[in-house]
CSV table of C-alpha atoms in Angstrom, one decimal:
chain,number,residue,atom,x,y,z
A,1,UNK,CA,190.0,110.1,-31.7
A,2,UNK,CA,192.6,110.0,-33.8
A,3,UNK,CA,194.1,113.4,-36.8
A,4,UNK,CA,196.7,113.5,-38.7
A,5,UNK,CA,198.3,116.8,-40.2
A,6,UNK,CA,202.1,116.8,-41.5
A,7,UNK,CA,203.4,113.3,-40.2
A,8,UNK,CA,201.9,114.4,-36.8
A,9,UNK,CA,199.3,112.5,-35.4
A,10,UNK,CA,196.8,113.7,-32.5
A,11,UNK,CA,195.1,111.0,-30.2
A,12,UNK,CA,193.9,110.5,-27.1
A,13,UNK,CA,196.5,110.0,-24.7
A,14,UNK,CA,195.6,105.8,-22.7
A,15,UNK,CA,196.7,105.5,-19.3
A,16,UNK,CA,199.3,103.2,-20.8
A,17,UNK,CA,201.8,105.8,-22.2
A,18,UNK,CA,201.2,108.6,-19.1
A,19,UNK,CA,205.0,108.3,-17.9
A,20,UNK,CA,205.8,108.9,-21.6
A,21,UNK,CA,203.9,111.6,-21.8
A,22,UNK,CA,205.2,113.5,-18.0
A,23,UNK,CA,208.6,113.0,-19.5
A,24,UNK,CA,207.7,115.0,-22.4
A,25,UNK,CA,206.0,117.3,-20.4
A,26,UNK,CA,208.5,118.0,-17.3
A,27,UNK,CA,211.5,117.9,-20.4
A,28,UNK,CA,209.4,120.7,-22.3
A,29,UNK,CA,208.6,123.1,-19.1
A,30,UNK,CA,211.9,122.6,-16.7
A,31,UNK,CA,213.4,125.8,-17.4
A,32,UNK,CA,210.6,128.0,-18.2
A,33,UNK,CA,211.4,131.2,-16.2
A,34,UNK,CA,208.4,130.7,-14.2
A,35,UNK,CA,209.3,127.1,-12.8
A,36,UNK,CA,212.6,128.6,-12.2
A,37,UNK,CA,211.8,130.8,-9.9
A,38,UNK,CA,209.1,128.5,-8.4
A,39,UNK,CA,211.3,125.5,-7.9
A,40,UNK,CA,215.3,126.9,-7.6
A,41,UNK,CA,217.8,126.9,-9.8
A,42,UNK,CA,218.6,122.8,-10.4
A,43,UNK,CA,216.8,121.8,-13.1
A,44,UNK,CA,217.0,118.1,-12.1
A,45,UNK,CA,214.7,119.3,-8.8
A,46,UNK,CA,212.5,121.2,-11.2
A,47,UNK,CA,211.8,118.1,-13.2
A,48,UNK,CA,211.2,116.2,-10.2
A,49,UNK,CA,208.8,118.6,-9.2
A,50,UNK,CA,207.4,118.9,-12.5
A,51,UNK,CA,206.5,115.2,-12.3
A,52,UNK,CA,204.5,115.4,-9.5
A,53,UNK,CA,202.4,118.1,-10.7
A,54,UNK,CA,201.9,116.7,-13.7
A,55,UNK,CA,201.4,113.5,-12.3
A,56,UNK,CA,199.1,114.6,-9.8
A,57,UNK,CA,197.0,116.6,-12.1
A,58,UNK,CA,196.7,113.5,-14.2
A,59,UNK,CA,195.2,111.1,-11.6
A,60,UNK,CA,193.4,114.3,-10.2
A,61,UNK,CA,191.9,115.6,-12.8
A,62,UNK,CA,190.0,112.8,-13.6
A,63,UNK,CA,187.0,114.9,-16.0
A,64,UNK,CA,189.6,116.3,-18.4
A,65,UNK,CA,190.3,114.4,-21.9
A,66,UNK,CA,194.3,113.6,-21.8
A,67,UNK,CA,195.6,114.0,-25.5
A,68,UNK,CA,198.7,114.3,-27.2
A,69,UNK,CA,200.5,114.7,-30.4
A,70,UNK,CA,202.9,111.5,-31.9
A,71,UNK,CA,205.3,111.2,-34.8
A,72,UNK,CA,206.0,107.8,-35.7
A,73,UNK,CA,204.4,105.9,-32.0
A,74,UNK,CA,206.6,108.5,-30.3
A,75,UNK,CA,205.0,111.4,-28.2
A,76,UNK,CA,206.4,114.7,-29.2
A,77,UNK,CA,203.6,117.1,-26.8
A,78,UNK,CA,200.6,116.3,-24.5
A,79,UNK,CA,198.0,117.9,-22.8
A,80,UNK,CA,194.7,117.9,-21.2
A,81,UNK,CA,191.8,119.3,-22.7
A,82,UNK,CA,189.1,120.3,-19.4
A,83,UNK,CA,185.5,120.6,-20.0
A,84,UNK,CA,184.6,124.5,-19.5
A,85,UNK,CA,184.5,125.6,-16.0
A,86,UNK,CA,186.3,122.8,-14.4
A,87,UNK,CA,189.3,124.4,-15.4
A,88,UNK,CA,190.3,125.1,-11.9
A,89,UNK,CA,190.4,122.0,-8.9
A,90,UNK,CA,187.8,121.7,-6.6
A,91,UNK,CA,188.3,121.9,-3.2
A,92,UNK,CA,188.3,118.4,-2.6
A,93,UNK,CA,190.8,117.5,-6.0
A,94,UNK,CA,193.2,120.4,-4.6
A,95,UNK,CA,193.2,118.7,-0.8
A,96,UNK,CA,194.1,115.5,-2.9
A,97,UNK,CA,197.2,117.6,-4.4
């Protein structure tokens, strides 16, 4: 699937470009209050820590649809689009986290 509005386009997010897109991600949330206070005060260990979540929820999460928004072949914002009620792990995909 591909959309475009405004020079951005909206596709689905291949395996390929998944680093790209958890830099993007971990760049976009390190120093949201909440990870803050979650993860300390250095925001080089909050991105760290912000990769792995990601990360993990990306192999994890294997029944959502990755997406993400590009300008020019360059991701600018990513996310993953669940199917309703799956929203939440299961046990077994949180004992994987």
């Amino acid at each position: 699937m591909s959309v475009a509005t405004g020079g951005i386009v909206a596709a689905d997010l291949g395996r390929d470009r998944f680093g790209e897109a958890l830099g993007v991600l971990t760049r976009g949330m390190r120093d949201n209050p909440v990870h803050v206070a979650a993860f300390g005060p250095d925001p080089e260990r909050r991105r760290r820590a912000l990769e792995r979540l990601f990360g993990a929820l990306f192999r994890i999460k294997v029944d959502q649809t990755p997406i993400c928004a590009m300008r020019d072949e360059t991701i600018v914002a990513a996310t993953g689009v669940a199917p309703a009620g799956t929203c939440q792990p299961s046990g077994r995909e949180a004992a994987a986290f």
